């Protein structure tokens, strides 16, 4: 488990699988296999976080797959709030007991606050997307970004304009920025990533790094550039 | 006739594509197959005005037409002895008339479960706005050499 030649560790922080998201066509093993195939072509993808829609199964365990393919596989959730979708990492029983995860209108302030209080971290997903992204709620409804530390600026399911809108929001309010593929199908995994400065092999690592703010979003093509530059 | 593809020559990560720009004329042509009147009726598929009434930027391409085109790309790739067992797509955003589309297919796995040489593919349409309005998977059986 080492950083790439330029000192980065690349994680896809947003993905869905057939295990728990009914709109997904990709299996967890399929994602791991695809990452191995991408690595053979020079791309750097160290792992991914499964963020299934509106649920979290504390008993799901992907350790065997993770070891078999040499890919970090972590689990979070994508919840639905009054300011759009929110990715939550390291959901503790204390956190999940406090919310009906299946709800489509959770109080975002409570989600962000409780995530941090219970050892987790929350990120506003696909922030530039109409209706389900934070930007529209900030600019259209006057919602503040109080309590929000990071947004998903680069989302694989958003178009260029939407990702640009998220970038403007991050710059305007000084929010940290992550990247995630929002993969629902195998070949989309790792399309957008977050570049961290330290290896991440556990949810505790992930939360610790997200709290530092020392990361940025990248496309998978940018990891190839990094590899090429590093080899020179 | 398309060239034959063999199971041994395929590996995860392989990809192939075809460009497609659905024009109003081609959409009408599609709609008219089996229903001569459909192409002459103003609808969200043929009229910008009708499409705008339901919140679209302009006239949209029928989902089934997009699926047919994706199926054709896979069928051309696998060759005459290949068997397309299934294709399953989600329609995540509208495809608009005159969009510049890239129909992409990627090999995500190769299997020989029960001795049947099978290839799993991801199939999607990508437009000039960086969107993937149609995404899905296909399952293809390919012949083996010899």
mmCIF file of C-alpha atoms in Angstrom:
data_model
loop_
_atom_site.group_PDB
_atom_site.id
_atom_site.type_symbol
_atom_site.label_atom_id
_atom_site.label_comp_id
_atom_site.label_asym_id
_atom_site.label_seq_id
_atom_site.Cartn_x
_atom_site.Cartn_y
_atom_site.Cartn_z
ATOM 1 C CA UNK A 1 0.000 0.000 0.000
ATOM 2 C CA UNK A 2 1.988 2.960 -1.230
ATOM 3 C CA UNK A 3 1.351 6.365 -2.717
ATOM 4 C CA UNK A 4 1.940 6.862 -6.440
ATOM 5 C CA UNK A 5 5.105 8.492 -7.774
ATOM 6 C CA UNK A 6 3.673 11.935 -7.147
ATOM 7 C CA UNK A 7 2.636 11.162 -3.598
ATOM 8 C CA UNK A 8 -1.092 10.544 -4.054
ATOM 9 C CA UNK A 9 -3.569 7.870 -3.061
ATOM 10 C CA UNK A 10 -6.642 7.746 -5.285
ATOM 11 C CA UNK A 11 -10.065 6.818 -3.937
ATOM 12 C CA UNK A 12 -13.435 6.849 -5.657
ATOM 13 C CA UNK A 13 -15.736 8.154 -2.915
ATOM 14 C CA UNK A 14 -19.106 7.526 -4.587
ATOM 15 C CA UNK A 15 -20.379 4.261 -6.078
ATOM 16 C CA UNK A 16 -23.415 1.980 -6.145
ATOM 17 C CA UNK A 17 -23.649 -1.773 -6.642
ATOM 18 C CA UNK A 18 -26.233 -4.445 -7.371
ATOM 19 C CA UNK A 19 -25.893 -5.541 -3.747
ATOM 20 C CA UNK A 20 -28.075 -2.701 -2.503
ATOM 21 C CA UNK A 21 -28.911 -0.104 -5.164
ATOM 22 C CA UNK A 22 -31.763 -1.117 -7.449
ATOM 23 C CA UNK A 23 -30.622 1.231 -10.219
ATOM 24 C CA UNK A 24 -27.108 -0.241 -10.379
ATOM 25 C CA UNK A 25 -25.806 -2.814 -12.854
ATOM 26 C CA UNK A 26 -22.298 -3.230 -11.457
ATOM 27 C CA UNK A 27 -21.273 -5.848 -8.920
ATOM 28 C CA UNK A 28 -18.677 -5.192 -6.240
ATOM 29 C CA UNK A 29 -16.436 -7.913 -7.658
ATOM 30 C CA UNK A 30 -16.951 -6.440 -11.117
ATOM 31 C CA UNK A 31 -15.668 -3.096 -9.834
ATOM 32 C CA UNK A 32 -12.614 -4.727 -8.281
ATOM 33 C CA UNK A 33 -11.833 -6.635 -11.483
ATOM 34 C CA UNK A 34 -12.242 -3.477 -13.552
ATOM 35 C CA UNK A 35 -9.839 -1.579 -11.317
ATOM 36 C CA UNK A 36 -7.259 -4.319 -11.773
ATOM 37 C CA UNK A 37 -7.751 -4.070 -15.550
ATOM 38 C CA UNK A 38 -7.386 -0.273 -15.440
ATOM 39 C CA UNK A 39 -4.197 -0.533 -13.420
ATOM 40 C CA UNK A 40 -2.697 -2.716 -16.162
ATOM 41 C CA UNK A 41 -3.255 0.216 -18.509
ATOM 42 C CA UNK A 42 -1.352 2.580 -16.227
ATOM 43 C CA UNK A 43 -4.213 4.237 -14.340
ATOM 44 C CA UNK A 44 -4.024 4.662 -10.579
ATOM 45 C CA UNK A 45 -7.111 3.649 -8.625
ATOM 46 C CA UNK A 46 -6.431 2.505 -5.081
ATOM 47 C CA UNK A 47 -9.959 1.847 -3.910
ATOM 48 C CA UNK A 48 -13.572 2.893 -3.737
ATOM 49 C CA UNK A 49 -16.367 3.522 -1.280
ATOM 50 C CA UNK A 50 -19.774 1.914 -1.797
ATOM 51 C CA UNK A 51 -22.386 4.532 -1.028
ATOM 52 C CA UNK A 52 -25.656 2.709 -1.597
ATOM 53 C CA UNK A 53 -28.851 4.743 -1.806
ATOM 54 C CA UNK A 54 -30.749 5.456 1.437
ATOM 55 C CA UNK A 55 -29.454 2.497 3.436
ATOM 56 C CA UNK A 56 -26.533 1.010 5.272
ATOM 57 C CA UNK A 57 -25.995 -2.649 6.091
ATOM 58 C CA UNK A 58 -23.543 -2.866 8.994
ATOM 59 C CA UNK A 59 -22.987 -6.580 8.342
ATOM 60 C CA UNK A 60 -21.865 -6.345 4.721
ATOM 61 C CA UNK A 61 -18.199 -7.328 4.513
ATOM 62 C CA UNK A 62 -15.991 -7.009 1.456
ATOM 63 C CA UNK A 63 -12.691 -7.868 3.141
ATOM 64 C CA UNK A 64 -12.198 -11.057 1.123
ATOM 65 C CA UNK A 65 -12.748 -9.279 -2.202
ATOM 66 C CA UNK A 66 -10.526 -6.439 -1.093
ATOM 67 C CA UNK A 67 -7.684 -8.837 -0.317
ATOM 68 C CA UNK A 68 -8.223 -10.958 -3.420
ATOM 69 C CA UNK A 69 -7.924 -7.998 -5.795
ATOM 70 C CA UNK A 70 -5.698 -5.680 -3.778
ATOM 71 C CA UNK A 71 -8.312 -2.915 -3.827
ATOM 72 C CA UNK A 72 -9.459 -0.918 -0.799
ATOM 73 C CA UNK A 73 -13.248 -1.354 -0.526
ATOM 74 C CA UNK A 74 -15.046 0.754 2.083
ATOM 75 C CA UNK A 75 -18.690 1.412 2.787
ATOM 76 C CA UNK A 76 -20.725 4.549 3.340
ATOM 77 C CA UNK A 77 -24.175 5.678 2.285
ATOM 78 C CA UNK A 78 -25.841 8.234 0.044
ATOM 79 C CA UNK A 79 -28.661 9.845 1.997
ATOM 80 C CA UNK A 80 -31.318 12.264 0.798
ATOM 81 C CA UNK A 81 -31.792 15.562 2.592
ATOM 82 C CA UNK A 82 -33.534 18.897 2.210
ATOM 83 C CA UNK A 83 -30.495 20.268 0.328
ATOM 84 C CA UNK A 84 -29.974 17.268 -1.927
ATOM 85 C CA UNK A 85 -27.993 14.082 -1.603
ATOM 86 C CA UNK A 86 -25.286 13.672 1.033
ATOM 87 C CA UNK A 87 -22.529 11.061 1.196
ATOM 88 C CA UNK A 88 -21.792 9.835 4.686
ATOM 89 C CA UNK A 89 -18.691 7.866 5.654
ATOM 90 C CA UNK A 90 -18.102 5.746 8.745
ATOM 91 C CA UNK A 91 -21.713 5.421 9.814
ATOM 92 C CA UNK A 92 -21.801 4.293 13.420
ATOM 93 C CA UNK A 93 -24.794 2.590 15.062
ATOM 94 C CA UNK A 94 -25.198 5.802 17.008
ATOM 95 C CA UNK A 95 -25.578 7.725 13.746
ATOM 96 C CA UNK A 96 -27.905 5.260 12.019
ATOM 97 C CA UNK A 97 -30.175 5.014 15.077
ATOM 98 C CA UNK A 98 -30.797 8.732 14.856
ATOM 99 C CA UNK A 99 -32.191 8.781 11.314
ATOM 100 C CA UNK A 100 -34.633 7.000 9.070
ATOM 101 C CA UNK A 101 -32.078 6.355 6.337
ATOM 102 C CA UNK A 102 -34.813 5.590 3.821
ATOM 103 C CA UNK A 103 -36.255 9.093 4.136
ATOM 104 C CA UNK A 104 -35.892 11.412 1.143
ATOM 105 C CA UNK A 105 -36.009 14.626 3.169
ATOM 106 C CA UNK A 106 -33.646 14.366 6.105
ATOM 107 C CA UNK A 107 -32.588 17.564 7.857
ATOM 108 C CA UNK A 108 -29.186 18.229 6.293
ATOM 109 C CA UNK A 109 -27.912 20.229 9.259
ATOM 110 C CA UNK A 110 -28.529 17.261 11.543
ATOM 111 C CA UNK A 111 -26.913 14.827 9.099
ATOM 112 C CA UNK A 112 -23.705 16.866 8.792
ATOM 113 C CA UNK A 113 -23.567 17.601 12.504
ATOM 114 C CA UNK A 114 -24.340 14.092 13.732
ATOM 115 C CA UNK A 115 -21.935 12.507 11.265
ATOM 116 C CA UNK A 116 -19.061 14.480 12.753
ATOM 117 C CA UNK A 117 -20.208 13.978 16.341
ATOM 118 C CA UNK A 118 -20.298 10.206 15.874
ATOM 119 C CA UNK A 119 -16.899 9.800 14.218
ATOM 120 C CA UNK A 120 -18.019 10.069 10.609
ATOM 121 C CA UNK A 121 -17.874 12.660 7.864
ATOM 122 C CA UNK A 122 -20.494 13.976 5.441
ATOM 123 C CA UNK A 123 -20.024 15.427 1.952
ATOM 124 C CA UNK A 124 -22.644 17.165 -0.193
ATOM 125 C CA UNK A 125 -22.953 14.909 -3.255
ATOM 126 C CA UNK A 126 -22.946 16.066 -6.908
ATOM 127 C CA UNK A 127 -23.201 19.624 -5.649
ATOM 128 C CA UNK A 128 -23.804 21.209 -9.060
ATOM 129 C CA UNK A 129 -26.696 18.969 -10.071
ATOM 130 C CA UNK A 130 -30.146 20.602 -10.323
ATOM 131 C CA UNK A 131 -32.513 19.825 -7.427
ATOM 132 C CA UNK A 132 -30.386 17.141 -5.784
ATOM 133 C CA UNK A 133 -27.190 19.207 -5.446
ATOM 134 C CA UNK A 134 -26.272 21.839 -2.870
ATOM 135 C CA UNK A 135 -25.558 24.750 -5.254
ATOM 136 C CA UNK A 136 -29.155 25.213 -6.340
ATOM 137 C CA UNK A 137 -30.329 25.276 -2.732
ATOM 138 C CA UNK A 138 -27.693 27.847 -1.769
ATOM 139 C CA UNK A 139 -28.312 30.146 -4.712
ATOM 140 C CA UNK A 140 -32.027 29.553 -5.146
ATOM 141 C CA UNK A 141 -33.286 29.123 -1.590
ATOM 142 C CA UNK A 142 -30.717 30.996 0.441
ATOM 143 C CA UNK A 143 -29.516 27.891 2.291
ATOM 144 C CA UNK A 144 -26.239 28.552 4.100
ATOM 145 C CA UNK A 145 -23.209 26.277 3.991
ATOM 146 C CA UNK A 146 -22.812 26.377 7.772
ATOM 147 C CA UNK A 147 -21.625 23.012 9.052
ATOM 148 C CA UNK A 148 -20.696 21.790 5.571
ATOM 149 C CA UNK A 149 -16.974 21.195 5.148
ATOM 150 C CA UNK A 150 -16.750 19.450 1.791
ATOM 151 C CA UNK A 151 -18.663 18.943 -1.421
ATOM 152 C CA UNK A 152 -18.383 16.495 -4.279
ATOM 153 C CA UNK A 153 -17.193 18.899 -6.937
ATOM 154 C CA UNK A 154 -16.301 16.336 -9.586
ATOM 155 C CA UNK A 155 -19.056 13.772 -10.106
ATOM 156 C CA UNK A 156 -18.992 11.182 -12.863
ATOM 157 C CA UNK A 157 -22.732 11.402 -13.419
ATOM 158 C CA UNK A 158 -22.843 15.179 -13.728
ATOM 159 C CA UNK A 159 -22.193 17.099 -16.914
ATOM 160 C CA UNK A 160 -19.374 19.614 -17.382
ATOM 161 C CA UNK A 161 -21.596 22.602 -16.603
ATOM 162 C CA UNK A 162 -22.859 21.029 -13.370
ATOM 163 C CA UNK A 163 -19.359 20.171 -12.200
ATOM 164 C CA UNK A 164 -18.329 23.749 -13.051
ATOM 165 C CA UNK A 165 -21.185 25.059 -10.910
ATOM 166 C CA UNK A 166 -19.955 22.924 -8.013
ATOM 167 C CA UNK A 167 -16.445 24.276 -8.423
ATOM 168 C CA UNK A 168 -17.751 27.850 -8.245
ATOM 169 C CA UNK A 169 -19.649 27.002 -5.083
ATOM 170 C CA UNK A 170 -16.540 25.517 -3.475
ATOM 171 C CA UNK A 171 -14.495 28.570 -4.367
ATOM 172 C CA UNK A 172 -17.169 30.995 -3.190
ATOM 173 C CA UNK A 173 -17.566 29.394 0.219
ATOM 174 C CA UNK A 174 -14.109 27.897 0.758
ATOM 175 C CA UNK A 175 -15.362 24.305 0.801
ATOM 176 C CA UNK A 176 -13.092 21.299 0.401
ATOM 177 C CA UNK A 177 -13.613 19.339 -2.813
ATOM 178 C CA UNK A 178 -13.780 15.614 -3.490
ATOM 179 C CA UNK A 179 -14.341 13.519 -6.616
ATOM 180 C CA UNK A 180 -16.457 10.410 -7.091
ATOM 181 C CA UNK A 181 -17.630 8.438 -10.101
ATOM 182 C CA UNK A 182 -21.197 7.872 -8.920
ATOM 183 C CA UNK A 183 -20.711 4.565 -10.708
ATOM 184 C CA UNK A 184 -23.750 2.399 -11.285
ATOM 185 C CA UNK A 185 -22.008 0.254 -13.904
ATOM 186 C CA UNK A 186 -18.644 -1.488 -13.842
ATOM 187 C CA UNK A 187 -16.726 0.603 -16.346
ATOM 188 C CA UNK A 188 -17.622 3.842 -14.577
ATOM 189 C CA UNK A 189 -15.829 3.000 -11.340
ATOM 190 C CA UNK A 190 -12.870 5.276 -10.750
ATOM 191 C CA UNK A 191 -13.860 7.666 -13.523
ATOM 192 C CA UNK A 192 -13.640 10.492 -10.983
ATOM 193 C CA UNK A 193 -11.490 10.205 -7.868
ATOM 194 C CA UNK A 194 -10.167 12.025 -4.848
ATOM 195 C CA UNK A 195 -6.395 12.369 -4.533
ATOM 196 C CA UNK A 196 -5.247 12.074 -0.928
ATOM 197 C CA UNK A 197 -1.807 12.616 0.554
ATOM 198 C CA UNK A 198 -1.833 9.477 2.708
ATOM 199 C CA UNK A 199 -2.876 5.851 2.122
ATOM 200 C CA UNK A 200 -6.465 5.017 3.051
ATOM 201 C CA UNK A 201 -7.273 1.455 4.012
ATOM 202 C CA UNK A 202 -10.004 1.966 6.577
ATOM 203 C CA UNK A 203 -12.960 4.227 7.263
ATOM 204 C CA UNK A 204 -11.048 5.756 10.150
ATOM 205 C CA UNK A 205 -8.242 6.677 7.734
ATOM 206 C CA UNK A 206 -10.793 8.156 5.349
ATOM 207 C CA UNK A 207 -12.504 10.313 7.955
ATOM 208 C CA UNK A 208 -9.180 11.499 9.290
ATOM 209 C CA UNK A 209 -8.019 12.546 5.838
ATOM 210 C CA UNK A 210 -11.318 14.175 4.889
ATOM 211 C CA UNK A 211 -11.085 16.287 8.018
ATOM 212 C CA UNK A 212 -7.659 17.624 6.997
ATOM 213 C CA UNK A 213 -8.886 19.152 3.764
ATOM 214 C CA UNK A 214 -5.655 18.042 2.074
ATOM 215 C CA UNK A 215 -7.158 16.459 -1.041
ATOM 216 C CA UNK A 216 -8.578 17.369 -4.402
ATOM 217 C CA UNK A 217 -10.713 15.815 -7.138
ATOM 218 C CA UNK A 218 -9.175 14.282 -10.268
ATOM 219 C CA UNK A 219 -10.321 12.419 -13.339
ATOM 220 C CA UNK A 220 -8.890 8.959 -13.945
ATOM 221 C CA UNK A 221 -6.995 10.355 -16.921
ATOM 222 C CA UNK A 222 -5.137 12.671 -14.571
ATOM 223 C CA UNK A 223 -3.869 9.672 -12.614
ATOM 224 C CA UNK A 224 -2.366 8.356 -15.841
ATOM 225 C CA UNK A 225 -0.555 11.658 -16.337
ATOM 226 C CA UNK A 226 0.751 11.453 -12.799
ATOM 227 C CA UNK A 227 2.047 7.950 -13.431
ATOM 228 C CA UNK A 228 3.741 9.027 -16.644
ATOM 229 C CA UNK A 229 5.324 12.064 -15.023
ATOM 230 C CA UNK A 230 6.469 9.974 -12.099
ATOM 231 C CA UNK A 231 8.193 7.503 -14.384
ATOM 232 C CA UNK A 232 10.274 10.184 -16.093
ATOM 233 C CA UNK B 1 -20.930 -8.490 -43.046
ATOM 234 C CA UNK B 2 -19.208 -7.777 -39.724
ATOM 235 C CA UNK B 3 -15.973 -9.602 -38.897
ATOM 236 C CA UNK B 4 -16.234 -12.541 -36.494
ATOM 237 C CA UNK B 5 -15.035 -11.926 -32.927
ATOM 238 C CA UNK B 6 -13.613 -14.867 -30.933
ATOM 239 C CA UNK B 7 -13.684 -15.361 -27.180
ATOM 240 C CA UNK B 8 -9.913 -15.884 -26.919
ATOM 241 C CA UNK B 9 -9.231 -12.475 -28.451
ATOM 242 C CA UNK B 10 -11.243 -10.522 -25.890
ATOM 243 C CA UNK B 11 -10.120 -9.252 -22.498
ATOM 244 C CA UNK B 12 -11.482 -6.888 -19.832
ATOM 245 C CA UNK B 13 -10.719 -3.295 -20.707
ATOM 246 C CA UNK B 14 -11.266 -3.749 -24.464
ATOM 247 C CA UNK B 15 -13.543 -1.086 -25.872
ATOM 248 C CA UNK B 16 -15.204 -0.193 -29.123
ATOM 249 C CA UNK B 17 -17.439 2.616 -30.254
ATOM 250 C CA UNK B 18 -19.475 4.226 -32.974
ATOM 251 C CA UNK B 19 -20.502 7.854 -33.436
ATOM 252 C CA UNK B 20 -24.142 8.728 -33.917
ATOM 253 C CA UNK B 21 -26.020 11.971 -34.428
ATOM 254 C CA UNK B 22 -29.786 11.360 -34.325
ATOM 255 C CA UNK B 23 -31.426 13.852 -36.659
ATOM 256 C CA UNK B 24 -35.108 14.687 -36.812
ATOM 257 C CA UNK B 25 -35.301 12.786 -40.097
ATOM 258 C CA UNK B 26 -33.773 9.655 -38.605
ATOM 259 C CA UNK B 27 -36.113 9.799 -35.601
ATOM 260 C CA UNK B 28 -39.113 10.115 -37.899
ATOM 261 C CA UNK B 29 -37.755 7.222 -39.945
ATOM 262 C CA UNK B 30 -37.543 5.116 -36.791
ATOM 263 C CA UNK B 31 -41.022 6.071 -35.612
ATOM 264 C CA UNK B 32 -42.523 5.313 -38.986
ATOM 265 C CA UNK B 33 -41.387 1.678 -38.938
ATOM 266 C CA UNK B 34 -44.536 -0.273 -38.194
ATOM 267 C CA UNK B 35 -46.606 2.863 -37.639
ATOM 268 C CA UNK B 36 -46.747 5.178 -40.616
ATOM 269 C CA UNK B 37 -48.727 7.791 -38.714
ATOM 270 C CA UNK B 38 -46.314 8.131 -35.791
ATOM 271 C CA UNK B 39 -43.786 10.050 -37.829
ATOM 272 C CA UNK B 40 -46.390 12.561 -38.959
ATOM 273 C CA UNK B 41 -47.790 13.316 -35.520
ATOM 274 C CA UNK B 42 -46.398 16.239 -33.535
ATOM 275 C CA UNK B 43 -45.011 14.780 -30.334
ATOM 276 C CA UNK B 44 -42.072 15.170 -27.968
ATOM 277 C CA UNK B 45 -40.129 12.979 -30.392
ATOM 278 C CA UNK B 46 -40.744 15.101 -33.472
ATOM 279 C CA UNK B 47 -41.504 18.645 -32.316
ATOM 280 C CA UNK B 48 -39.373 21.040 -30.276
ATOM 281 C CA UNK B 49 -42.551 22.842 -29.248
ATOM 282 C CA UNK B 50 -44.169 19.697 -27.862
ATOM 283 C CA UNK B 51 -40.970 18.679 -26.079
ATOM 284 C CA UNK B 52 -40.669 22.090 -24.410
ATOM 285 C CA UNK B 53 -44.165 21.662 -22.983
ATOM 286 C CA UNK B 54 -42.815 18.827 -20.837
ATOM 287 C CA UNK B 55 -39.648 20.630 -19.818
ATOM 288 C CA UNK B 56 -37.238 19.367 -22.455
ATOM 289 C CA UNK B 57 -34.773 21.687 -24.190
ATOM 290 C CA UNK B 58 -35.824 20.380 -27.605
ATOM 291 C CA UNK B 59 -37.279 17.286 -29.261
ATOM 292 C CA UNK B 60 -36.001 14.047 -27.741
ATOM 293 C CA UNK B 61 -34.985 10.708 -29.199
ATOM 294 C CA UNK B 62 -37.174 7.710 -28.253
ATOM 295 C CA UNK B 63 -35.417 5.578 -25.672
ATOM 296 C CA UNK B 64 -36.015 2.444 -27.698
ATOM 297 C CA UNK B 65 -34.207 4.034 -30.652
ATOM 298 C CA UNK B 66 -31.136 4.698 -28.487
ATOM 299 C CA UNK B 67 -31.297 1.114 -27.251
ATOM 300 C CA UNK B 68 -31.542 -0.212 -30.808
ATOM 301 C CA UNK B 69 -28.435 1.738 -31.781
ATOM 302 C CA UNK B 70 -26.501 0.460 -28.771
ATOM 303 C CA UNK B 71 -27.595 -3.096 -29.605
ATOM 304 C CA UNK B 72 -26.411 -2.663 -33.175
ATOM 305 C CA UNK B 73 -22.964 -1.558 -32.066
ATOM 306 C CA UNK B 74 -22.653 -4.681 -29.912
ATOM 307 C CA UNK B 75 -24.027 -6.927 -32.671
ATOM 308 C CA UNK B 76 -21.577 -5.517 -35.224
ATOM 309 C CA UNK B 77 -18.696 -6.080 -32.804
ATOM 310 C CA UNK B 78 -19.522 -9.694 -31.930
ATOM 311 C CA UNK B 79 -19.949 -10.834 -35.539
ATOM 312 C CA UNK B 80 -22.428 -13.250 -37.148
ATOM 313 C CA UNK B 81 -21.733 -16.220 -34.861
ATOM 314 C CA UNK B 82 -22.009 -14.222 -31.660
ATOM 315 C CA UNK B 83 -25.192 -14.349 -29.608
ATOM 316 C CA UNK B 84 -26.520 -11.291 -27.828
ATOM 317 C CA UNK B 85 -28.184 -12.893 -24.810
ATOM 318 C CA UNK B 86 -29.314 -9.684 -23.149
ATOM 319 C CA UNK B 87 -29.013 -5.933 -23.146
ATOM 320 C CA UNK B 88 -30.376 -3.907 -20.261
ATOM 321 C CA UNK B 89 -30.176 -0.122 -20.164
ATOM 322 C CA UNK B 90 -31.189 2.746 -17.894
ATOM 323 C CA UNK B 91 -32.340 6.035 -19.343
ATOM 324 C CA UNK B 92 -30.810 8.624 -17.019
ATOM 325 C CA UNK B 93 -31.131 11.801 -19.084
ATOM 326 C CA UNK B 94 -32.860 12.698 -22.345
ATOM 327 C CA UNK B 95 -31.107 12.227 -25.675
ATOM 328 C CA UNK B 96 -31.852 15.285 -27.805
ATOM 329 C CA UNK B 97 -32.138 15.641 -31.565
ATOM 330 C CA UNK B 98 -28.741 16.480 -33.126
ATOM 331 C CA UNK B 99 -26.751 15.476 -30.043
ATOM 332 C CA UNK B 100 -23.237 14.382 -30.970
ATOM 333 C CA UNK B 101 -23.130 10.936 -29.417
ATOM 334 C CA UNK B 102 -20.458 8.360 -28.904
ATOM 335 C CA UNK B 103 -21.893 4.875 -28.398
ATOM 336 C CA UNK B 104 -19.305 3.057 -26.319
ATOM 337 C CA UNK B 105 -19.032 -0.539 -25.221
ATOM 338 C CA UNK B 106 -16.418 -1.871 -22.826
ATOM 339 C CA UNK B 107 -15.586 -5.455 -21.959
ATOM 340 C CA UNK B 108 -15.882 -5.723 -18.179
ATOM 341 C CA UNK B 109 -15.477 -9.484 -17.735
ATOM 342 C CA UNK B 110 -15.005 -12.765 -19.582
ATOM 343 C CA UNK B 111 -16.509 -15.949 -18.161
ATOM 344 C CA UNK B 112 -16.770 -19.608 -19.036
ATOM 345 C CA UNK B 113 -19.390 -20.633 -16.516
ATOM 346 C CA UNK B 114 -20.946 -23.973 -17.510
ATOM 347 C CA UNK B 115 -18.560 -24.084 -20.450
ATOM 348 C CA UNK B 116 -20.277 -21.208 -22.232
ATOM 349 C CA UNK B 117 -17.817 -18.520 -23.384
ATOM 350 C CA UNK B 118 -19.536 -15.339 -22.300
ATOM 351 C CA UNK B 119 -18.515 -11.687 -22.346
ATOM 352 C CA UNK B 120 -19.967 -9.028 -20.082
ATOM 353 C CA UNK B 121 -20.100 -5.530 -21.524
ATOM 354 C CA UNK B 122 -20.979 -2.083 -20.300
ATOM 355 C CA UNK B 123 -22.729 -0.079 -22.988
ATOM 356 C CA UNK B 124 -23.437 3.612 -22.899
ATOM 357 C CA UNK B 125 -24.126 6.718 -24.921
ATOM 358 C CA UNK B 126 -21.996 9.767 -24.163
ATOM 359 C CA UNK B 127 -22.845 13.248 -25.453
ATOM 360 C CA UNK B 128 -20.872 16.424 -26.045
ATOM 361 C CA UNK B 129 -21.972 17.812 -22.655
ATOM 362 C CA UNK B 130 -20.078 15.088 -20.807
ATOM 363 C CA UNK B 131 -23.277 13.238 -19.925
ATOM 364 C CA UNK B 132 -24.014 9.544 -20.216
ATOM 365 C CA UNK B 133 -27.775 9.667 -20.830
ATOM 366 C CA UNK B 134 -28.117 5.951 -21.529
ATOM 367 C CA UNK B 135 -26.116 3.357 -19.602
ATOM 368 C CA UNK B 136 -26.429 -0.380 -19.391
ATOM 369 C CA UNK B 137 -24.971 -3.830 -19.666
ATOM 370 C CA UNK B 138 -24.962 -6.563 -22.287
ATOM 371 C CA UNK B 139 -24.217 -10.264 -22.172
ATOM 372 C CA UNK B 140 -22.729 -11.819 -25.300
ATOM 373 C CA UNK B 141 -21.751 -15.391 -26.133
ATOM 374 C CA UNK B 142 -18.807 -15.641 -28.505
ATOM 375 C CA UNK B 143 -17.497 -18.678 -30.387
ATOM 376 C CA UNK B 144 -14.075 -20.101 -29.579
ATOM 377 C CA UNK B 145 -11.412 -20.638 -32.222
ATOM 378 C CA UNK B 146 -11.162 -24.153 -33.648
#
